[in-house]
Tab-separated table of C-alpha atoms in Angstrom:
chain	number	residue	atom	x	y	z
A	1	MET	CA	0.662	-12.225	-20.189
A	2	ASN	CA	0.138	-10.135	-23.641
A	3	THR	CA	2.252	-6.911	-23.758
A	4	ALA	CA	-0.154	-5.058	-25.859
A	5	GLY	CA	-0.172	-1.396	-24.240
A	6	HIS	CA	3.240	-1.648	-23.001
A	7	SER	CA	6.223	0.081	-23.715
A	8	GLU	CA	7.704	-0.028	-27.482
A	9	ALA	CA	10.823	-1.084	-25.824
A	10	THR	CA	9.004	-4.307	-24.398
A	11	GLU	CA	7.159	-4.643	-27.676
A	12	ARG	CA	10.617	-4.910	-29.177
A	13	ARG	CA	12.024	-7.326	-26.798
A	14	GLY	CA	10.062	-10.073	-25.193
A	15	LEU	CA	10.530	-13.834	-24.090
A	16	GLU	CA	13.517	-15.238	-26.344
A	17	LEU	CA	13.177	-19.194	-25.882
A	18	THR	CA	16.176	-21.172	-27.252
A	19	PRO	CA	16.408	-24.889	-28.072
A	20	PHE	CA	18.821	-26.943	-26.316
A	21	ARG	CA	20.415	-30.227	-26.082
A	22	GLY	CA	18.810	-32.107	-23.367
A	23	LEU	CA	20.331	-34.187	-21.044
A	24	ARG	CA	18.047	-36.959	-19.828
A	25	TYR	CA	18.210	-40.318	-17.712
A	26	ASP	CA	18.832	-43.458	-19.963
A	27	PRO	CA	15.859	-45.520	-18.890
A	28	ASP	CA	17.791	-48.736	-19.569
A	29	LEU	CA	20.175	-47.582	-16.963
A	30	VAL	CA	17.968	-46.515	-14.030
A	31	GLY	CA	15.171	-48.212	-12.110
A	32	SER	CA	12.364	-46.277	-13.194
A	33	LEU	CA	11.971	-42.616	-14.294
A	34	ALA	CA	9.577	-42.097	-11.705
A	35	ALA	CA	12.548	-43.191	-8.982
A	36	VAL	CA	14.959	-41.047	-10.250
A	37	THR	CA	12.778	-37.751	-10.075
A	38	SER	CA	12.191	-35.231	-7.342
A	39	PRO	CA	10.442	-32.195	-6.584
A	40	PRO	CA	12.210	-28.963	-6.939
A	41	TYR	CA	15.216	-28.517	-4.076
A	42	ASP	CA	13.239	-26.465	-1.824
A	43	VAL	CA	10.337	-28.357	-1.583
A	44	VAL	CA	12.145	-31.680	-0.455
A	45	VAL	CA	11.550	-32.073	3.164
A	46	ARG	CA	14.830	-32.328	4.967
A	47	PRO	CA	15.812	-34.857	6.161
A	48	ASP	CA	12.806	-37.487	5.663
A	49	GLY	CA	12.042	-36.818	2.228
A	50	LEU	CA	15.709	-36.417	1.149
A	51	HIS	CA	16.444	-39.841	2.307
A	52	HIS	CA	13.475	-41.261	0.882
A	53	LEU	CA	14.233	-40.125	-2.241
A	54	GLN	CA	18.105	-40.924	-2.144
A	55	ASP	CA	16.884	-44.710	-1.089
A	56	SER	CA	14.496	-45.186	-3.960
A	57	ASP	CA	17.277	-45.401	-6.542
A	58	PRO	CA	20.833	-44.570	-6.632
A	59	HIS	CA	20.492	-42.428	-9.170
A	60	ASN	CA	17.895	-39.908	-8.209
A	61	ILE	CA	18.317	-36.288	-9.115
A	62	VAL	CA	18.384	-35.355	-5.506
A	63	ARG	CA	21.950	-36.372	-5.718
A	64	LEU	CA	22.770	-33.375	-8.088
A	65	ILE	CA	20.210	-30.839	-6.454
A	66	LEU	CA	21.061	-31.555	-3.027
A	67	PRO	CA	24.189	-33.310	-2.497
A	68	GLN	CA	25.282	-34.410	1.283
A	69	ALA	CA	28.563	-33.912	2.514
A	70	THR	CA	30.096	-32.162	5.661
A	71	THR	CA	30.914	-28.631	3.812
A	72	PRO	CA	29.364	-26.625	1.297
A	73	SER	CA	32.579	-26.944	-0.893
A	74	ALA	CA	32.537	-30.699	-0.462
A	75	ARG	CA	28.844	-30.768	-1.427
A	76	ASN	CA	29.225	-29.142	-4.457
A	77	GLU	CA	32.431	-31.014	-5.422
A	78	GLN	CA	30.674	-33.997	-4.903
A	79	ALA	CA	27.627	-33.079	-7.541
A	80	ALA	CA	30.141	-32.228	-9.574
A	81	ASP	CA	31.506	-35.667	-9.513
A	82	THR	CA	28.616	-37.301	-9.686
A	83	LEU	CA	27.284	-35.546	-12.833
A	84	HIS	CA	30.622	-36.556	-14.431
A	85	ARG	CA	30.550	-40.310	-13.476
A	86	TRP	CA	26.933	-40.833	-14.692
A	87	LEU	CA	27.772	-38.653	-18.147
A	88	SER	CA	30.691	-41.164	-18.694
A	89	GLU	CA	28.592	-44.366	-17.771
A	90	GLY	CA	25.680	-43.130	-19.907
A	91	VAL	CA	23.103	-43.264	-17.051
A	92	LEU	CA	22.795	-39.415	-18.584
A	93	THR	CA	22.811	-38.923	-22.135
A	94	THR	CA	22.576	-35.839	-24.684
A	95	ASP	CA	19.725	-35.615	-26.970
A	96	PRO	CA	21.366	-35.787	-30.324
A	97	GLU	CA	19.967	-32.461	-31.659
A	98	PRO	CA	18.589	-29.076	-29.762
A	99	GLY	CA	15.336	-28.716	-29.154
A	100	LEU	CA	12.531	-27.491	-26.942
A	101	TYR	CA	10.641	-29.835	-24.934
A	102	VAL	CA	6.657	-29.845	-24.340
A	103	TYR	CA	5.864	-30.930	-21.070
A	104	GLU	CA	2.625	-32.062	-19.337
A	105	GLN	CA	1.724	-32.901	-15.941
A	106	HIS	CA	-1.831	-34.448	-15.129
A	107	ASP	CA	-3.042	-35.357	-11.513
A	108	GLY	CA	-5.478	-38.225	-12.670
A	109	ASN	CA	-8.296	-35.600	-11.015
A	110	GLY	CA	-8.766	-33.279	-13.570
A	111	LEU	CA	-5.837	-31.044	-13.381
A	112	LEU	CA	-3.983	-30.793	-16.860
A	113	GLN	CA	-1.013	-28.615	-17.526
A	114	ARG	CA	1.114	-28.218	-20.460
A	115	GLY	CA	3.965	-25.852	-21.013
A	116	VAL	CA	7.585	-25.623	-22.928
A	117	ILE	CA	10.679	-26.126	-21.611
A	118	GLY	CA	13.705	-24.266	-23.026
A	119	ALA	CA	16.579	-22.101	-22.333
A	120	LEU	CA	15.586	-18.426	-21.894
A	121	ARG	CA	17.645	-15.330	-22.238
A	122	LEU	CA	18.083	-13.458	-18.960
A	123	SER	CA	16.771	-10.158	-18.329
A	124	ASP	CA	16.926	-7.659	-15.624
A	125	PRO	CA	13.560	-6.548	-13.821
A	126	SER	CA	13.489	-2.911	-15.258
A	127	GLU	CA	13.157	-4.665	-18.922
A	128	GLY	CA	10.032	-5.656	-17.710
A	129	VAL	CA	10.182	-9.281	-19.799
A	130	VAL	CA	10.378	-11.576	-16.598
A	131	LEU	CA	8.688	-10.067	-13.650
A	132	PRO	CA	9.705	-11.306	-9.959
A	133	HIS	CA	7.131	-10.927	-7.373
A	134	GLU	CA	9.061	-12.070	-4.332
A	135	ASP	CA	12.112	-10.901	-2.389
A	136	VAL	CA	15.213	-13.671	-2.207
A	137	MET	CA	17.485	-14.768	0.695
A	138	PRO	CA	21.193	-14.009	-0.514
A	139	HIS	CA	22.666	-17.034	1.287
A	140	VAL	CA	20.436	-19.444	-0.622
A	141	VAL	CA	21.384	-17.335	-3.870
A	142	ALA	CA	24.914	-17.753	-2.718
A	143	ASP	CA	23.979	-21.823	-2.202
A	144	ARG	CA	22.692	-22.617	-5.601
A	145	ALA	CA	25.282	-20.470	-7.608
A	146	ALA	CA	28.132	-22.383	-5.944
A	147	LEU	CA	26.329	-25.660	-7.051
A	148	MET	CA	25.673	-24.199	-10.780
A	149	ARG	CA	29.251	-22.944	-10.752
A	150	ALA	CA	30.840	-26.397	-9.884
A	151	THR	CA	28.536	-28.161	-12.171
A	152	SER	CA	28.203	-25.865	-14.915
A	153	ALA	CA	24.613	-27.222	-15.411
A	154	ASN	CA	20.799	-26.324	-14.794
A	155	PHE	CA	19.430	-29.279	-13.246
A	156	GLU	CA	15.921	-28.000	-12.823
A	157	PRO	CA	13.426	-25.617	-14.799
A	158	LEU	CA	12.038	-22.824	-13.224
A	159	LEU	CA	8.294	-22.272	-13.497
A	160	LEU	CA	7.297	-18.965	-15.418
A	161	THR	CA	3.466	-18.089	-16.712
A	162	TYR	CA	2.136	-15.935	-19.352
A	163	ARG	CA	-0.783	-15.096	-20.362
A	164	GLY	CA	-1.462	-16.686	-23.960
A	165	ASN	CA	-4.113	-14.662	-26.644
A	166	GLY	CA	-6.107	-17.952	-27.660
A	167	THR	CA	-4.999	-17.229	-31.716
A	168	PRO	CA	-4.267	-20.144	-33.860
A	169	SER	CA	-0.774	-19.410	-34.318
A	170	ASP	CA	-0.087	-19.273	-30.605
A	171	THR	CA	2.415	-21.247	-28.568
A	172	THR	CA	-0.349	-23.320	-26.783
A	173	THR	CA	-1.710	-24.345	-30.012
A	174	VAL	CA	1.722	-25.970	-31.079
A	175	VAL	CA	1.860	-27.459	-27.635
A	176	GLU	CA	-1.532	-29.213	-27.494
A	177	ARG	CA	-0.905	-30.279	-30.982
A	178	ILE	CA	2.408	-31.737	-30.192
A	179	ALA	CA	1.056	-33.349	-27.235
A	180	GLN	CA	-1.102	-35.635	-29.462
A	181	ASP	CA	2.133	-37.193	-30.636
A	182	PRO	CA	3.518	-40.441	-28.972
A	183	ALA	CA	5.758	-39.105	-26.037
A	184	LEU	CA	9.654	-39.006	-25.628
A	185	LEU	CA	9.040	-40.415	-22.089
A	186	SER	CA	6.110	-40.834	-19.858
A	187	THR	CA	5.461	-41.797	-15.978
A	188	THR	CA	3.992	-41.508	-13.012
A	189	THR	CA	5.496	-40.439	-9.918
A	190	GLU	CA	4.286	-41.468	-6.627
A	191	ASP	CA	2.396	-38.526	-5.598
A	192	GLY	CA	0.228	-39.656	-8.512
A	193	TYR	CA	1.166	-37.265	-11.086
A	194	SER	CA	1.377	-38.504	-14.553
A	195	HIS	CA	4.533	-36.789	-16.669
A	196	ARG	CA	5.181	-36.612	-20.427
A	197	LEU	CA	7.842	-35.090	-22.460
A	198	TRP	CA	8.162	-34.553	-26.221
A	199	SER	CA	10.960	-32.971	-28.309
A	200	VAL	CA	10.426	-30.403	-30.625
A	201	THR	CA	12.932	-29.919	-33.255
A	202	ASP	CA	10.839	-28.914	-36.624
A	203	PRO	CA	12.107	-25.650	-37.312
A	204	ALA	CA	8.728	-24.726	-38.466
A	205	ASP	CA	7.332	-25.532	-34.995
A	206	LEU	CA	10.537	-23.846	-33.108
A	207	ALA	CA	10.035	-20.456	-35.299
A	208	ARG	CA	6.365	-20.499	-34.332
A	209	ILE	CA	6.957	-20.401	-30.614
A	210	GLN	CA	9.789	-18.036	-30.644
A	211	GLN	CA	8.043	-15.672	-32.577
A	212	ASP	CA	4.819	-16.048	-30.240
A	213	LEU	CA	6.873	-15.723	-27.140
A	214	ALA	CA	8.952	-12.409	-28.401
A	215	HIS	CA	5.395	-10.777	-27.894
A	216	HIS	CA	4.911	-11.899	-24.136
A	217	GLN	CA	6.396	-11.013	-20.870
A	218	ALA	CA	6.548	-13.738	-17.854
A	219	LEU	CA	5.823	-13.678	-14.225
A	220	ILE	CA	8.394	-16.084	-11.907
A	221	ALA	CA	5.849	-18.562	-10.584
A	222	ASP	CA	8.352	-20.772	-8.875
A	223	GLY	CA	12.271	-20.350	-8.777
A	224	HIS	CA	13.022	-16.566	-7.736
A	225	HIS	CA	16.010	-17.908	-6.057
A	226	ARG	CA	17.186	-19.720	-9.110
A	227	TRP	CA	16.419	-16.693	-11.498
A	228	ALA	CA	18.704	-14.615	-9.113
A	229	THR	CA	21.495	-17.135	-9.581
A	230	TYR	CA	20.867	-17.432	-13.050
A	231	ARG	CA	21.599	-13.570	-13.142
A	232	ARG	CA	24.685	-13.661	-10.959
A	233	LEU	CA	26.268	-16.164	-13.049
A	234	ARG	CA	25.450	-14.297	-16.063
A	235	ALA	CA	27.656	-11.441	-14.625
A	236	GLU	CA	30.262	-13.490	-13.935
A	237	HIS	CA	30.838	-14.720	-17.598
A	238	PRO	CA	31.590	-12.474	-20.620
A	239	SER	CA	28.624	-12.263	-22.936
A	240	PRO	CA	27.909	-14.235	-25.109
A	241	SER	CA	27.895	-17.304	-23.432
A	242	PRO	CA	25.743	-20.181	-22.222
A	243	TRP	CA	25.305	-18.704	-18.923
A	244	ASP	CA	23.100	-15.977	-20.735
A	245	TYR	CA	20.215	-18.119	-20.756
A	246	GLY	CA	18.611	-20.152	-17.879
A	247	LEU	CA	16.467	-23.379	-17.949
A	248	VAL	CA	12.767	-22.735	-17.835
A	249	LEU	CA	9.272	-24.047	-18.218
A	250	LEU	CA	6.780	-21.665	-19.585
A	251	VAL	CA	3.060	-22.064	-19.008
A	252	ASP	CA	0.102	-20.189	-20.804
A	253	THR	CA	-1.974	-19.649	-17.584
A	254	ALA	CA	-4.876	-18.288	-20.090
A	255	ARG	CA	-5.380	-22.089	-21.006
A	256	TYR	CA	-3.534	-23.837	-17.672
A	257	PRO	CA	-4.372	-21.989	-14.695
A	258	LEU	CA	-1.903	-22.658	-12.095
A	259	ARG	CA	-2.907	-23.513	-8.334
A	260	VAL	CA	-1.600	-20.967	-5.656
A	261	ARG	CA	-0.617	-22.462	-1.977
A	262	ALA	CA	0.813	-21.279	0.669
A	263	ILE	CA	4.580	-21.543	1.583
A	264	HIS	CA	4.287	-22.101	5.734
A	265	ARG	CA	7.031	-21.107	8.435
A	266	LEU	CA	8.754	-23.207	11.236
A	267	LEU	CA	9.922	-21.142	13.896
A	268	HIS	CA	12.897	-22.968	15.780
A	269	GLY	CA	13.724	-22.144	19.386
A	270	ILE	CA	10.318	-20.774	20.171
A	271	ARG	CA	7.525	-22.534	21.732
A	272	VAL	CA	4.184	-22.243	20.631
A	273	SER	CA	2.924	-21.099	24.372
A	274	ASP	CA	5.824	-18.515	24.107
A	275	ALA	CA	4.526	-17.272	20.810
A	276	LEU	CA	1.569	-16.878	21.935
A	277	ALA	CA	2.137	-14.914	25.209
A	278	ALA	CA	4.097	-12.236	23.003
A	279	LEU	CA	0.699	-11.644	21.004
A	280	GLU	CA	-1.464	-10.690	24.221
A	281	GLY	CA	-3.100	-7.541	23.621
A	282	LEU	CA	-1.593	-7.201	19.804
A	283	PHE	CA	-3.805	-10.217	17.910
A	284	ARG	CA	-6.846	-12.119	18.836
A	285	VAL	CA	-5.894	-15.628	19.845
A	286	ARG	CA	-8.483	-18.474	19.482
A	287	HIS	CA	-7.998	-22.397	20.715
A	288	LEU	CA	-8.802	-24.952	18.489
A	289	GLU	CA	-9.236	-28.191	19.174
A	290	MET	CA	-10.013	-29.948	15.744
A	291	PRO	CA	-8.107	-31.726	13.209
A	292	LEU	CA	-6.187	-30.006	10.874
A	293	ALA	CA	-8.419	-30.058	7.623
A	294	GLU	CA	-11.253	-27.968	9.740
A	295	ALA	CA	-8.556	-25.756	11.277
A	296	LEU	CA	-7.490	-24.632	7.956
A	297	ASP	CA	-11.212	-24.407	7.073
A	298	ALA	CA	-11.124	-21.796	10.409
A	299	LEU	CA	-8.072	-19.986	8.811
A	300	ALA	CA	-9.745	-19.613	5.437
A	301	ASP	CA	-12.878	-18.059	6.909
A	302	ALA	CA	-10.691	-15.629	9.202
A	303	ALA	CA	-8.511	-14.684	6.151
A	304	CYS	CA	-11.736	-13.500	4.180
A	305	GLU	CA	-11.924	-10.908	6.940
A	306	GLY	CA	-8.414	-9.673	7.304
A	307	ASN	CA	-4.973	-11.030	8.382
A	308	ALA	CA	-4.840	-14.307	10.082
A	309	PHE	CA	-2.672	-17.031	10.856
A	310	LEU	CA	-2.498	-20.499	12.078
A	311	LEU	CA	-0.075	-21.280	15.200
A	312	ALA	CA	0.635	-25.159	15.959
A	313	GLY	CA	3.077	-27.250	17.682
A	314	ASP	CA	1.573	-28.104	20.782
A	315	GLY	CA	-1.062	-30.665	19.596
A	316	ALA	CA	-3.511	-28.096	19.093
A	317	PHE	CA	-4.304	-25.283	16.875
A	318	HIS	CA	-4.189	-21.428	17.661
A	319	LEU	CA	-5.877	-19.416	15.260
A	320	VAL	CA	-4.541	-15.585	15.180
A	321	ASP	CA	-6.343	-12.744	13.694
A	322	HIS	CA	-7.560	-9.194	13.926
A	323	PRO	CA	-4.361	-7.451	14.885
A	324	ASP	CA	-4.304	-4.245	16.448
A	325	PRO	CA	-4.322	-1.498	13.933
A	326	ASP	CA	-2.034	1.007	15.965
A	327	LEU	CA	0.456	-2.054	15.895
A	328	LEU	CA	0.346	-2.349	12.212
A	329	ALA	CA	0.497	1.433	11.796
A	330	ARG	CA	3.631	0.963	13.761
A	331	THR	CA	5.232	-1.594	12.020
A	332	ILE	CA	4.620	-2.040	8.238
A	333	PRO	CA	6.236	0.394	5.814
A	334	GLY	CA	3.745	3.092	4.529
A	335	ASP	CA	5.614	3.693	1.065
A	336	ARG	CA	4.083	0.345	-0.729
A	337	PRO	CA	0.773	0.036	-2.454
A	338	ALA	CA	-2.169	-1.335	0.262
A	339	ALA	CA	-2.276	-4.554	-1.513
A	340	TRP	CA	1.305	-5.085	-0.370
A	341	ARG	CA	1.031	-3.503	3.019
A	342	THR	CA	-2.401	-5.639	3.715
A	343	LEU	CA	-0.891	-8.998	2.427
A	344	ASP	CA	-0.643	-11.847	4.981
A	345	ALA	CA	3.270	-12.488	4.430
A	346	THR	CA	3.851	-8.742	5.391
A	347	VAL	CA	2.138	-8.498	8.616
A	348	LEU	CA	4.045	-12.057	9.378
A	349	HIS	CA	7.605	-10.767	8.202
A	350	ALA	CA	7.351	-6.671	9.303
A	351	THR	CA	5.028	-7.167	12.418
A	352	LEU	CA	5.471	-10.677	13.989
A	353	LEU	CA	8.716	-11.835	13.035
A	354	ASP	CA	10.597	-8.218	13.035
A	355	HIS	CA	8.602	-6.516	16.037
A	356	VAL	CA	6.960	-9.209	18.109
A	357	TRP	CA	8.944	-12.381	17.825
A	358	HIS	CA	12.486	-10.506	16.903
A	359	ILE	CA	13.105	-13.533	14.650
A	360	PRO	CA	15.542	-13.037	11.434
A	361	GLU	CA	13.673	-14.176	8.272
A	362	ASP	CA	17.105	-15.032	6.355
A	363	ASP	CA	18.242	-17.095	9.630
A	364	PRO	CA	18.094	-20.828	8.669
A	365	ALA	CA	19.120	-21.718	12.400
A	366	ARG	CA	15.818	-19.541	13.239
A	367	ILE	CA	13.237	-20.237	10.639
A	368	ALA	CA	12.461	-22.786	8.071
A	369	TYR	CA	10.061	-22.140	4.961
A	370	ILE	CA	8.086	-25.686	4.362
A	371	HIS	CA	5.719	-26.168	1.452
A	372	ASP	CA	3.711	-29.369	3.143
A	373	THR	CA	1.404	-28.201	5.764
A	374	ALA	CA	1.388	-31.293	7.680
A	375	ALA	CA	4.692	-31.604	7.498
A	376	THR	CA	5.388	-28.409	9.128
A	377	VAL	CA	2.938	-29.050	12.041
A	378	ARG	CA	4.800	-32.607	12.678
A	379	LYS	CA	8.315	-30.968	12.707
A	380	ALA	CA	7.089	-28.257	15.005
A	381	GLU	CA	5.629	-30.827	17.136
A	382	ARG	CA	8.779	-33.141	17.149
A	383	ASP	CA	11.438	-30.176	17.688
A	384	GLY	CA	9.404	-28.192	20.371
A	385	GLY	CA	8.976	-25.217	17.814
A	386	THR	CA	6.473	-23.058	16.195
A	387	ALA	CA	4.337	-23.734	13.002
A	388	VAL	CA	3.040	-20.857	11.420
A	389	LEU	CA	0.545	-21.876	8.908
A	390	MET	CA	-0.697	-19.245	6.058
A	391	HIS	CA	-3.641	-19.126	3.915
A	392	PRO	CA	-2.648	-18.515	0.302
A	393	VAL	CA	-2.915	-15.041	-1.669
A	394	ARG	CA	-4.595	-15.021	-4.840
A	395	GLU	CA	-2.914	-15.345	-8.030
A	396	GLU	CA	-4.433	-11.462	-9.190
A	397	VAL	CA	-2.674	-9.971	-6.397
A	398	VAL	CA	0.331	-11.549	-7.102
A	399	ARG	CA	0.234	-10.566	-10.898
A	400	ASP	CA	-0.870	-6.813	-10.338
A	401	LEU	CA	2.137	-6.197	-7.777
A	402	ALA	CA	4.408	-7.642	-10.369
A	403	ARG	CA	3.077	-5.437	-12.704
A	404	GLN	CA	3.773	-2.685	-10.578
A	405	GLY	CA	7.529	-3.513	-9.849
A	406	VAL	CA	6.699	-4.418	-6.218
A	407	THR	CA	8.255	-7.883	-4.600
A	408	MET	CA	6.208	-9.644	-1.936
A	409	PRO	CA	7.694	-11.047	1.304
A	410	ARG	CA	10.060	-14.052	0.691
A	411	LYS	CA	8.260	-17.593	0.145
A	412	SER	CA	5.098	-15.870	-0.117
A	413	THR	CA	3.281	-18.090	-2.453
A	414	SER	CA	3.619	-21.677	-4.074
A	415	PHE	CA	2.603	-21.954	-7.246
A	416	GLY	CA	1.905	-25.278	-9.014
A	417	PRO	CA	1.994	-27.929	-10.030
A	418	LYS	CA	5.573	-27.487	-10.181
A	419	PRO	CA	7.819	-29.304	-12.565
A	420	ALA	CA	9.506	-32.485	-11.493
A	421	SER	CA	13.181	-32.386	-11.534
A	422	GLY	CA	15.248	-35.063	-13.382
A	423	LEU	CA	13.189	-35.470	-16.365
A	424	VAL	CA	15.498	-32.506	-18.764
A	425	LEU	CA	18.813	-30.927	-17.726
A	426	ARG	CA	20.894	-28.572	-19.538
A	427	ALA	CA	24.505	-29.020	-19.401
A	428	LEU	CA	26.288	-25.548	-20.215
A	429	ASP	CA	29.360	-26.557	-21.598
A	430	ASP	CA	28.027	-28.884	-23.976
């Protein structure tokens, strides 16, 4: 997003992206670069996906981002010990000079995304430099903060977007020129995405990128909890310090539009029949006997007319739509913009979870947030719970609310493709 038309203070202080000495796997000491990567920590579906990644290579990054032990302190200590061991063994090595990193993802079916990875100076929402669009769950921030404290490292870049202006001097022009050079690393992960990384160390290129980004603000596309973690840890360390910065990937969505997908809910301890019974007289419910893909098409059609959800977990699908207007008026706060009040996520959290089902949105024993649609359904069927499948919100709605300073309910959107974890890390005590 270009900051033209914003306040003089925002013009003066935009995105400040700084080079760092990347921490990367030595390809000669790991099975393959693909085998040590992982999706972001909150995308990994436990325990299936976690065990698969752990088994793919003894040095897979999940051993750092999702260490497994009996207590939180033991997990964080384990991650710190693992990091130090891999450093001493040379499994992870530090690049010789500071740089920014051009990162490319390609799915082989026409989707191409490029951006630049660097250490971004942290800012408060009031500064209008980095715009959050979702609320966060305190227990997740506390968990990530404890891990970062123990390891003094940023293991995964956040995904941030901005809107370039298409001029020859902008960041994307530099990115696309550098992407024609031989890559620092190249790999293809099992999801079919190819990943390439380049180091940018030329002072002229660094200056052009930094000068251009200084005129932009960014939207957090993925990583709200880690951004909140960065800011919490910055407050704990006297400035100036490495904790004033956090690892991010910045993508110009004027050139590389992101995909927006929904994040689904898995309700523990509530059967589909009980969830549906509580909706009687409050929503319209239609029973669907059809495959998942067709049920999602029916959800998309219903979402064009208003709030709609798809419940699953009993071997069938149930389309829930046409909420009672009086119910919405009683349960949804009226002090927010209409675009917020009519979000599916707002209706789900304020009306269904809080009022109808009485499920706390931040209690991991009662609710889980899962990105993969089929996995959400499978888990609900296996565990006897209820899957609530969501239709994705449009990106322009997200941006408009963020510009107004209005945050959406937690886990409302899933922007992608997300950067793979494990290609480049940042050590804060380097």
